[in-house]
Coordinates of C-alpha atoms in Angstrom, one line a residue:
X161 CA 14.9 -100.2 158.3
X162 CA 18.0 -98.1 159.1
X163 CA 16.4 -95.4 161.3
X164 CA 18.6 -92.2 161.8
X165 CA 20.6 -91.9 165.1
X166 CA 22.0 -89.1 167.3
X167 CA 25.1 -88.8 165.7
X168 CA 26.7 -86.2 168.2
X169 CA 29.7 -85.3 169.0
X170 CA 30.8 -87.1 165.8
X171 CA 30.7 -87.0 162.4
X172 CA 28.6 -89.3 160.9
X173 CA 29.2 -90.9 157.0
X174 CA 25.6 -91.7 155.9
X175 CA 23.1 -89.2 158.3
X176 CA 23.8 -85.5 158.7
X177 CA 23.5 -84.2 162.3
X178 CA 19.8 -83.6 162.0
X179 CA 19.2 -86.9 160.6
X180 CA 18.5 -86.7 157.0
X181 CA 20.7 -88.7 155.3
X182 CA 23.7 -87.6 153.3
X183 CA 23.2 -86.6 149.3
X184 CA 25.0 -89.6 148.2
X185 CA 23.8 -92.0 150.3
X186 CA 20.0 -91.8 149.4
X187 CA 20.0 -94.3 146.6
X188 CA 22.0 -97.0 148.8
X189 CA 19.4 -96.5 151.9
X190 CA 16.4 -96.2 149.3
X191 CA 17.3 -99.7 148.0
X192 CA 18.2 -100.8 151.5
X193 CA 14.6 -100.2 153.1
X194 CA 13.8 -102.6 150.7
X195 CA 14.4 -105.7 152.5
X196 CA 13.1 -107.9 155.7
X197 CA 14.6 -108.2 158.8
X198 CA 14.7 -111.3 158.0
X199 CA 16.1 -111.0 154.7
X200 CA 19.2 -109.0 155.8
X201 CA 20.3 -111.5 158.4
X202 CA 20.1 -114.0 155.8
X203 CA 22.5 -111.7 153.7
X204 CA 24.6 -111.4 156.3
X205 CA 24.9 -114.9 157.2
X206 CA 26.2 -115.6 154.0
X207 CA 28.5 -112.9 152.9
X208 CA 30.5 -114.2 156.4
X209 CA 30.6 -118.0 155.0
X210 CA 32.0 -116.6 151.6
X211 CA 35.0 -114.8 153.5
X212 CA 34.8 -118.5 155.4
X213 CA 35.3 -120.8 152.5
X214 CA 37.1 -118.8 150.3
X215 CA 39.8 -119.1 152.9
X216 CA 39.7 -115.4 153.6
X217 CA 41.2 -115.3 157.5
X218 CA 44.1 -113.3 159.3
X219 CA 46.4 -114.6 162.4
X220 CA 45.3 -112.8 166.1
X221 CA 48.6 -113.4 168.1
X222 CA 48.3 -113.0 171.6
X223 CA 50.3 -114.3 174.7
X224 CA 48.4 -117.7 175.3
X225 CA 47.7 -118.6 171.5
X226 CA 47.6 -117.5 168.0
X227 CA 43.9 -117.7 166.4
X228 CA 43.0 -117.5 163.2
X229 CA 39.9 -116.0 162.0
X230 CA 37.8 -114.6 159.3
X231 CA 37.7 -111.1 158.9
X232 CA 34.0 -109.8 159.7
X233 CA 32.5 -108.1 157.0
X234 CA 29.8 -104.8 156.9
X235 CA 27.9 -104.6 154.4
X236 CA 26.8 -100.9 154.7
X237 CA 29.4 -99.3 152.3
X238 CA 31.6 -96.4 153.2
X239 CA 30.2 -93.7 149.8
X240 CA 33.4 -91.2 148.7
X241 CA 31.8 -88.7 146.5
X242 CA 34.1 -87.3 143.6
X243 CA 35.1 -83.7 145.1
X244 CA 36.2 -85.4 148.2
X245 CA 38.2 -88.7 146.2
X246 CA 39.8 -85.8 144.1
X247 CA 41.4 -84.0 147.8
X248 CA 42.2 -87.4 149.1
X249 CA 43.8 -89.0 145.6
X250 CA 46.0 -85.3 145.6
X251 CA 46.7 -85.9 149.3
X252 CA 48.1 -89.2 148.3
X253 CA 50.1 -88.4 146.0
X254 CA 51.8 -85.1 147.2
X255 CA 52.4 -87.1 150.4
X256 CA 53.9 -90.0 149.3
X257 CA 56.7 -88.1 146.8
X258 CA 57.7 -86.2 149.9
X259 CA 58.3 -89.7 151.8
X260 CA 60.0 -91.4 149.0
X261 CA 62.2 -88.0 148.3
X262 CA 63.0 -88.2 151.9
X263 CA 63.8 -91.9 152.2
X264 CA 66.3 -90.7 149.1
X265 CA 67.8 -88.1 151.0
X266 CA 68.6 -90.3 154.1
X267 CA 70.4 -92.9 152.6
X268 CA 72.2 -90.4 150.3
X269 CA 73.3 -86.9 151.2
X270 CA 70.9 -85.7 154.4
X271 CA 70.2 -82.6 153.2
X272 CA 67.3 -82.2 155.4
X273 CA 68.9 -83.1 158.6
X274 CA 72.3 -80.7 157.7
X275 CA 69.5 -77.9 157.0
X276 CA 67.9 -78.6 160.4
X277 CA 64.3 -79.8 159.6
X278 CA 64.2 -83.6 161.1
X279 CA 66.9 -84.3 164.2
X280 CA 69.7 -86.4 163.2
X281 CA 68.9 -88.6 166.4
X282 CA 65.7 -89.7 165.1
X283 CA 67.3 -91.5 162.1
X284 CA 71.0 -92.2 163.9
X285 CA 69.4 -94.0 167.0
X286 CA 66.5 -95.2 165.4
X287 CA 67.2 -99.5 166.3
X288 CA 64.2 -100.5 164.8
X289 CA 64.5 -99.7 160.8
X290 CA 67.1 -97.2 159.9
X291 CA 69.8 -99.8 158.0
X292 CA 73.2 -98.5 157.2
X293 CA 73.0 -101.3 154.9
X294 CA 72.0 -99.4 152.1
X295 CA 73.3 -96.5 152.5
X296 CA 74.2 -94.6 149.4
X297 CA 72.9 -97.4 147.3
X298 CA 70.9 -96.4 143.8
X299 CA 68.1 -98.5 143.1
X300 CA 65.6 -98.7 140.3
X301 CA 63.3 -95.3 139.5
X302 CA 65.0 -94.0 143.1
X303 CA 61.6 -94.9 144.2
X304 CA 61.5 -96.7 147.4
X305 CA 57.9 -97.0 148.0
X306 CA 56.5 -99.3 145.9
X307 CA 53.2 -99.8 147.7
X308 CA 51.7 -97.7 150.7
X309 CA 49.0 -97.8 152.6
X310 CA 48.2 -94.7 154.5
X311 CA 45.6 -94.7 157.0
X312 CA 42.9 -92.0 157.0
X313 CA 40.4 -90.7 159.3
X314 CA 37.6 -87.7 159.9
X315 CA 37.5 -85.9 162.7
X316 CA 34.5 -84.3 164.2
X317 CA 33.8 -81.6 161.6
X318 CA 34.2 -84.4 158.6
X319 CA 37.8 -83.4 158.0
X320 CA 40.2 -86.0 156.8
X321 CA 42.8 -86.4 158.7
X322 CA 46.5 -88.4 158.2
X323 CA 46.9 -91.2 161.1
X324 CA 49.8 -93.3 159.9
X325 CA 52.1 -94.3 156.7
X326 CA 52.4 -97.4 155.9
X327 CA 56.0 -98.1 154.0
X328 CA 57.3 -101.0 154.3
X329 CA 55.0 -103.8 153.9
X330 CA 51.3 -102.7 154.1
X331 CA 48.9 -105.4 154.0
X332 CA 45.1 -105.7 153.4
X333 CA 44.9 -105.0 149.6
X334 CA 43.2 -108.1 149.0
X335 CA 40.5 -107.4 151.0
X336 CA 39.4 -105.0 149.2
X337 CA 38.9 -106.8 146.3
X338 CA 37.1 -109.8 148.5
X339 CA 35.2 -107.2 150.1
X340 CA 33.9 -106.2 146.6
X341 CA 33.3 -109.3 145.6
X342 CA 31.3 -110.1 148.4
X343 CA 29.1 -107.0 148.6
X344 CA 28.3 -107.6 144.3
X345 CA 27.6 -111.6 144.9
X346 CA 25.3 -111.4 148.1
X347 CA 24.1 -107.3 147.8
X348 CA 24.0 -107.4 143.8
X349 CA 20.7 -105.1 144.5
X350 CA 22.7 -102.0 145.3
X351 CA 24.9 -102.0 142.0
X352 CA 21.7 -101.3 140.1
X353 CA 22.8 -97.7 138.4
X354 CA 25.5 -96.9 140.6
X355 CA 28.0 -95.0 139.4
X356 CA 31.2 -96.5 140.9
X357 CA 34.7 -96.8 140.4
X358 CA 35.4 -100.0 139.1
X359 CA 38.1 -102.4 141.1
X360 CA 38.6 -104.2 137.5
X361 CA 42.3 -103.5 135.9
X362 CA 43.3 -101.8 138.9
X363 CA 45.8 -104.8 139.8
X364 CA 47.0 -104.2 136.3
X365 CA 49.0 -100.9 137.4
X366 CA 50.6 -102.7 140.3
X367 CA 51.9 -105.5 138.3
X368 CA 53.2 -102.2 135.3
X369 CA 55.0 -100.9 138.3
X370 CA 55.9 -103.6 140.1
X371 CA 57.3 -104.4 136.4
X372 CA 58.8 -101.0 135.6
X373 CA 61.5 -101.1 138.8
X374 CA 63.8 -103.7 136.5
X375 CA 67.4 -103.6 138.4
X376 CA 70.2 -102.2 136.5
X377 CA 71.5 -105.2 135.6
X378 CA 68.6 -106.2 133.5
X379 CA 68.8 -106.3 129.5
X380 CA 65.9 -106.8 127.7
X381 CA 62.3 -108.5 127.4
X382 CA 60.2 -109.0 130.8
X383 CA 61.7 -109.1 133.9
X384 CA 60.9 -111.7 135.8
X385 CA 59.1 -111.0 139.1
X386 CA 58.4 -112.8 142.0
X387 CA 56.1 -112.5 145.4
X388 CA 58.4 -113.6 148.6
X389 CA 56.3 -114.5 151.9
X390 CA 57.3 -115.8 155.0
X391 CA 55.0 -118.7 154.4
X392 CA 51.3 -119.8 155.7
X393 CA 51.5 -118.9 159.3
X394 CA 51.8 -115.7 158.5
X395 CA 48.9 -113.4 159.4
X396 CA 48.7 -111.8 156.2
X397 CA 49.3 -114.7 153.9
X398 CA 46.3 -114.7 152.4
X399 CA 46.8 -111.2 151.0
X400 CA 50.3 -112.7 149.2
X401 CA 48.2 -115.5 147.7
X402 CA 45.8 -112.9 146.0
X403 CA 48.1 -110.7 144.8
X404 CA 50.5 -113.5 143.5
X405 CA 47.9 -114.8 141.5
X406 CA 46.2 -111.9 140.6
X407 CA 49.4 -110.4 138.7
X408 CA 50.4 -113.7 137.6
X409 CA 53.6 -114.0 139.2
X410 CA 55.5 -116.9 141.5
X411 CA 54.7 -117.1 145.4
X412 CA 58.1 -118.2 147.0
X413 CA 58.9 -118.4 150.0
X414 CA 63.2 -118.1 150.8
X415 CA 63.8 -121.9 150.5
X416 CA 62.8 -121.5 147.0
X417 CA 65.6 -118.7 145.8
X418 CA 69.3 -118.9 145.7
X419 CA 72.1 -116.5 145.5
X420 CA 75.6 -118.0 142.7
X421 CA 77.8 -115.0 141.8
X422 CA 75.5 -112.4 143.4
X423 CA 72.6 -112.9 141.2
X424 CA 69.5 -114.4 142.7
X425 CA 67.9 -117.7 140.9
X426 CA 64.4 -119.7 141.7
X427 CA 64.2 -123.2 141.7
X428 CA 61.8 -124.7 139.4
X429 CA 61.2 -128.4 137.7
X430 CA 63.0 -126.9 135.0
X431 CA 66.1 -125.9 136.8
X432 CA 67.0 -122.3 138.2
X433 CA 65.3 -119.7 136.6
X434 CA 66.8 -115.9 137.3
X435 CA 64.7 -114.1 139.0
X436 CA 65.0 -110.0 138.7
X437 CA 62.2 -108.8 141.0
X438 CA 61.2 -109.1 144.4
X439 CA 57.9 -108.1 145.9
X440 CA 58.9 -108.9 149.3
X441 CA 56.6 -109.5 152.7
X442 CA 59.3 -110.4 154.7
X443 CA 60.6 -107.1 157.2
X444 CA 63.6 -106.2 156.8
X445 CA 65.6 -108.2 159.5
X446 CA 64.9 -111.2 158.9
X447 CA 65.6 -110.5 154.4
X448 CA 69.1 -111.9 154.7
X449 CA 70.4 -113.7 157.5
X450 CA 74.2 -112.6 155.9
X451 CA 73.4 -109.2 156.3
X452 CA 70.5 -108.5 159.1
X453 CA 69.4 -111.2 161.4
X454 CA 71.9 -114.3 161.8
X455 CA 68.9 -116.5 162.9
X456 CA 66.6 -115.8 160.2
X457 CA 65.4 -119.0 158.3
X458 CA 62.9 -117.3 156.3
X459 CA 65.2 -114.9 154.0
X460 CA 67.6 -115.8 151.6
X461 CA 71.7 -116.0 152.5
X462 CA 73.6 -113.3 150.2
X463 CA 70.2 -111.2 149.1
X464 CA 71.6 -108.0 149.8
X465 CA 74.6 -108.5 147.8
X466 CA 72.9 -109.3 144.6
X467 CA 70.5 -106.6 145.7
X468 CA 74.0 -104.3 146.1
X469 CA 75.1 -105.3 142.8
X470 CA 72.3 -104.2 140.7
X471 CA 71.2 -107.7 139.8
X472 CA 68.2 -107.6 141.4
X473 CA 65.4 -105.0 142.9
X474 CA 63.4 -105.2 146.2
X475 CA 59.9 -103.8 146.6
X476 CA 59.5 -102.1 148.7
X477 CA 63.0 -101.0 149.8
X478 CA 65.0 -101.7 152.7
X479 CA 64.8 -99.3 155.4
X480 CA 61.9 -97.4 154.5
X481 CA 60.5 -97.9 158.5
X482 CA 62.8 -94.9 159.0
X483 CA 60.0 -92.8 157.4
X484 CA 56.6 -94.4 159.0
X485 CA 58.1 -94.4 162.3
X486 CA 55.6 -93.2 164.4
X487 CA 58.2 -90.2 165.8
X488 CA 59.0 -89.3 162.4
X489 CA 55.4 -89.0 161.5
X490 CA 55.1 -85.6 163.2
X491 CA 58.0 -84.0 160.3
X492 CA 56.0 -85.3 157.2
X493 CA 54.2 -81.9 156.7
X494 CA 58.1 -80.0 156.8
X495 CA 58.9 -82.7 154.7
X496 CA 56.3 -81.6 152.1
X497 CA 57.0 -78.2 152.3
X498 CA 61.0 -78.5 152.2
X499 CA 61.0 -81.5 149.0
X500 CA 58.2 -80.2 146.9
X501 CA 57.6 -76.4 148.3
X502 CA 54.1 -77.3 148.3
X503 CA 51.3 -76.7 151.9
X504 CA 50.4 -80.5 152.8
X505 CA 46.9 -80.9 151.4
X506 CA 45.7 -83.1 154.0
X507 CA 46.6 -82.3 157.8
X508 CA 48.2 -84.9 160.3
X509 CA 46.7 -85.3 163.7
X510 CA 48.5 -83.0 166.6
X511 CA 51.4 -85.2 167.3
X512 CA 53.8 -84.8 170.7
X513 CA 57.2 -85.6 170.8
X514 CA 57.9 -87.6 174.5
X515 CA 61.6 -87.3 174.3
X516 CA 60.9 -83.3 174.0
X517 CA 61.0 -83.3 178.2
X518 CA 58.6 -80.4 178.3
X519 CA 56.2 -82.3 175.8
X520 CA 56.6 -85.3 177.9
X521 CA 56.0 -83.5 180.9
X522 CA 52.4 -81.7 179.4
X523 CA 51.7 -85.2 178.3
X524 CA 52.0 -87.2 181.5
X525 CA 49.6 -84.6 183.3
X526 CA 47.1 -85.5 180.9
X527 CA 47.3 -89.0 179.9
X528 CA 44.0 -89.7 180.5
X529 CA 42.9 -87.4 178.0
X530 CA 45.3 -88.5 174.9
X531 CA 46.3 -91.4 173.2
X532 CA 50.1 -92.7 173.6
X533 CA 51.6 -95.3 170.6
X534 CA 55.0 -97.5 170.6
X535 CA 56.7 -96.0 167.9
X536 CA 57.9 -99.7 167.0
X537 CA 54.6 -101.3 167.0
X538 CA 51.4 -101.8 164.8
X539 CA 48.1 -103.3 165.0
X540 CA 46.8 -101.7 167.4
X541 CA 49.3 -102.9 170.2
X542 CA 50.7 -101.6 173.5
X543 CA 48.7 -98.5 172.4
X544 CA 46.9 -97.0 175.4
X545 CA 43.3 -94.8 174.6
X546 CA 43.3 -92.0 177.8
X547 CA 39.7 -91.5 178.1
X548 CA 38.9 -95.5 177.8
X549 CA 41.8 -96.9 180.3
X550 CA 41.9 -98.1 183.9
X551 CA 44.0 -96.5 186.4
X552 CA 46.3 -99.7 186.2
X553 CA 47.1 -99.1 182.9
X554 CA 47.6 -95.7 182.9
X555 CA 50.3 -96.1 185.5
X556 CA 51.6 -98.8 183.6
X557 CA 52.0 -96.5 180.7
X558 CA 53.3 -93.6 182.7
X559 CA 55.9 -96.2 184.0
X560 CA 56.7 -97.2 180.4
X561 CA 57.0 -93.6 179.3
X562 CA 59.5 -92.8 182.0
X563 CA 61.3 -95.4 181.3
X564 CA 61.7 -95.0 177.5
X565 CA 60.6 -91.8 176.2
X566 CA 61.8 -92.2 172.8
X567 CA 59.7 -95.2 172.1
X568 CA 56.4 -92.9 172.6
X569 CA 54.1 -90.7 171.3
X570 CA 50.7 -89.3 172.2
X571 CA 48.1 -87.9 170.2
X572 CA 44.7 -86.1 171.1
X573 CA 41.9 -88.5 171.5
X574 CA 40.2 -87.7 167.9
X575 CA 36.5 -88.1 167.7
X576 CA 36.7 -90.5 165.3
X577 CA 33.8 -90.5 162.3
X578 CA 31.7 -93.4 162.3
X579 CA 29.5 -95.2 160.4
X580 CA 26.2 -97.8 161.0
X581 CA 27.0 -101.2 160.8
X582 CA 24.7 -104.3 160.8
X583 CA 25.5 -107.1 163.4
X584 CA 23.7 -109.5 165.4
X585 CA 20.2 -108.5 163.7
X586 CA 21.0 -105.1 164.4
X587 CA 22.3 -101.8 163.2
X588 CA 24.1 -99.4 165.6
X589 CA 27.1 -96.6 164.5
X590 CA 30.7 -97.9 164.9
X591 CA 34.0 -95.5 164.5
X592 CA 36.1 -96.3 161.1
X593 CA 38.9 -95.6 159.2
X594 CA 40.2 -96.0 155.8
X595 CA 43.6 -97.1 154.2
X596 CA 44.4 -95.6 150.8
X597 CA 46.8 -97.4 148.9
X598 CA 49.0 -96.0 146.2
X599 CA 51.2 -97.5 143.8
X600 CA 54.1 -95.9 142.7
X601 CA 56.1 -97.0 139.4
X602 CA 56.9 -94.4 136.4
X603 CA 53.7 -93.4 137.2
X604 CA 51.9 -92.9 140.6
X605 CA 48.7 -94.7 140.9
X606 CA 45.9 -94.9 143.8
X607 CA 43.3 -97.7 144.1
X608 CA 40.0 -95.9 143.8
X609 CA 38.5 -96.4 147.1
X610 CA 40.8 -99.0 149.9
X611 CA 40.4 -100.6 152.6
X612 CA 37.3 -99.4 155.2
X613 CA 37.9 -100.7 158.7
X614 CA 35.1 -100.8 161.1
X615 CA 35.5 -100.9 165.1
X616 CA 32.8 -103.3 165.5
X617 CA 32.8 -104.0 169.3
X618 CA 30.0 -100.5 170.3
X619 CA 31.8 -97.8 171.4
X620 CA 35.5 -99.1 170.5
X621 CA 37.8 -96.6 169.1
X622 CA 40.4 -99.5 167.3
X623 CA 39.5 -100.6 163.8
X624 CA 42.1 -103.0 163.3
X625 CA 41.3 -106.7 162.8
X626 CA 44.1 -108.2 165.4
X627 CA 41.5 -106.0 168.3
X628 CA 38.2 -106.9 166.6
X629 CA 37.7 -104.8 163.9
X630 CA 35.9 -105.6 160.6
X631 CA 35.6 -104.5 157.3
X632 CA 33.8 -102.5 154.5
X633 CA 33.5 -101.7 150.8
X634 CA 34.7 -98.6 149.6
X635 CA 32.8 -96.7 146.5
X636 CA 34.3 -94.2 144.9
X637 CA 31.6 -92.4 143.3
X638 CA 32.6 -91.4 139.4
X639 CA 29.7 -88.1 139.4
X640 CA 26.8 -87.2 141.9
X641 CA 24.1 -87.5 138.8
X642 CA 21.7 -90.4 138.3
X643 CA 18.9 -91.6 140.7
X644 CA 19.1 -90.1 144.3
X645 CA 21.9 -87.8 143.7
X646 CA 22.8 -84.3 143.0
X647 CA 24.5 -82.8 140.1

């Protein structure tokens, strides 16, 4: 059924590079030669109408119109065995308590900028999500970071590899779970005496930490928490839907809360009810329009007051873009070794710094070898991929880089792992990522598995859904023993 391919010059998830297939993928593909041709395409068909009529779509926003669609769905799983969860749940965590002690230091004392590790300019002139709005103010656990999701990827030699943090309001966790659900309702033959980390309960340890950043103003009993989204036209609004229902709390959108005497209330049938918690998916600008954006009708007037006073908590915290900014990216593995005096257990990717004027100079000789990011933007846009563009748009981007240093980067073009994938009746290897998402309360806690994105146009090198990607389920395997694996 799924014939081996030549997987040069990349690595490869399921087939080695002389086309036996990897250890723990044998019982998966064993079960998967099973089927028809025709079978599968009948699978397939319907595993894309669940994601249709459960609702399950995301917002492609481009200059002519907005379009909503379903996210595409892979069935072929993305298969973590336990040595290599282990590196990447220790990776998770080390990295994350260097961002969140570094978000700390920046809004407090700037130790690491007075000792010379990260440039003061990069925080100072930084007019996309540094706010001197909270500076030097003490919030719940000191833990900014709530929720992250970092992205992942293997290079050529299988290596996992940091591309990008995700602090401020990562999205996508509810796929997951709909990708799960998916994969055990249509695929239900490959569960069969697989030993997998269960996704059950998992949503139990955001809600406890979600629950365990009570503001200092709160007494006793359960706080009460609520979900704040910008509303339905938001691309990810589907992912605030699950999550609000899954821990049981309120969706609200600003309308619905009010600030008397600097503490914030929700209106209900049953009058105002205090509210002590927000989960917010709302950036930063546009929280309060008192305090951030003047225009802003989706926040709520006076939020950063109460937020000031202690009466309520925001997840995640304002102003944590100063630490996933793409330029600050490049200082996370000082960070590491300066907070925790510990060697980063997973490696970024070679990162150069355009406002460095010899860096920009290397860079703009060779830009059709590298890849060049906006700092300030996400999803995939006004990203340019060297080896892939036209000459237009590499003058375009040597223009923009001239222009604006400071808003670039540039990376290597990585040979990104990849992964077969069954579309239109057929399978063929796509590239692919995967964003890890770790909760951080008392306790730090990472989702066994995430979210697998899947480049699913041939040959594309961007995963994300706004450019065409698609998705996958992630098993964490709990051993190697059973049928078709090794001890």
């Amino acid at each position: 059924m799924l014939k081996p391919y030549s997987t040069e010059p990349f690595f490869d998830a399921v087939f080695q590079g002389n086309g036996a297939p990897r250890h723990h993928y044998r019982d998966f593909l064993g079960r998967l030669n099973r089927f028809s041709d025709d079978e599968l395409k009948e699978k397939h068909e319907t595993a894309q109408l669940s994601f249709l009529r459960q609702g399950i779509t995301f917002t492609v926003y481009s200059e002519k119109s907005n379009t909503e669609r379903t996210m595409p769905f892979d069935f072929i799983p993305i298969i973590i065995p336990p040595k290599e969860w282990t590196l990447i749940e220790k990776g998770m965590v080390q990295r994350t308590e260097a961002l969140n002690q570094f978000i700390e230091d920046i809004y407090h004392d700037r130790q690491i900028v007075k000792d010379g590790i990260v440039p003061q300019e990069l925080i100072t002139q930084n007019p996309y999500y540094y706010h001197k709005q909270v500076q030097g103010l003490p919030i719940p656990l000191k833990n900014h970071i709530f929720l992250a999701g970092i992205d992942l990827i293997r290079d050529e030699k299988g290596r996992y590899l940091i591309l990008e943090d995700n602090l401020r309001c990562p999205s996508g966790m509810s796929y997951v779970y709909q990708n799960r659900y998916v994969m055990r309702q249509v695929y239900s033959e490959f569960f069969t005496k697989q030993p997998i980390h269960s996704l059950e309960n998992q949503l139990f340890a955001l809600h406890e930490a979600l629950l365990d950043h009570a503001p200092p103003a709160f007494k006793k009993g359960i706080p009460q928490a609520v979900l704040l989204t910008p509303g339905m036209y938001n691309s990810a609004y589907y992912d605030h839907v699950f999550l609000a229902q899954q821990m049981g709390i309120s969706l609200v959108e600003g309308r619905d809360l009010l600030v008397r005497d600097n503490v914030v209330f929700m209106k209900t049938i049953r009058g105002l009810q205090r509210v002590d918690i927000i989960y917010r998916r709302i950036d930063d600008d546009f929280l309060d329009p008192h305090a951030f954006r003047k225009d802003s009708v989706l926040g709520v007037p006076g939020l950063l007051k109460a937020y000031r006073s202690g009466n309520v908590a925001l997840l995640n915290g304002i102003g944590n873009g100063v630490a996933d900014d793409k330029a600050m990216y490049a200082y996370v593995p000082q960070m590491i070794r300066y907070y925790l005096n510990e060697e980063p257990i997973l490696s970024n990717v070679e990162t150069y710094q355009l406002r460095d004027p010899d860096e920009r100079e290397w860079v703009l000789e060779r830009l059709d070898q590298l890849v060049v990011k906006n700092v300030g933007a996400s999803g995939g846009y006004d990203m340019l991929i060297g080896p892939h563009a036209s000459e237009e748009q590499l003058i375009r981007f040597r223009n923009k880089i001239i222009a604006a240093p400071h808003q670039y980067i540039a990376q290597p073009t990585i040979k990104l792992s990849r992964a077969p994938s069954f579309q239109n009746g057929r399978f063929y290897p796509c590239h692919v990522d995967l964003r890890v998402y770790v909760i951080r309360g008392r306790k730090t806690h990472v989702l066994p598995g995430g979210l697998s994105r899947v480049a699913l146009r041939e040959g594309s090198l961007v995963v994300n859904s706004s450019q065409g990607g698609g998705g996958k389920d992630t098993w964490v395997l709990k051993s190697m023993k059973g049928e078709g694996y090794d001890a």
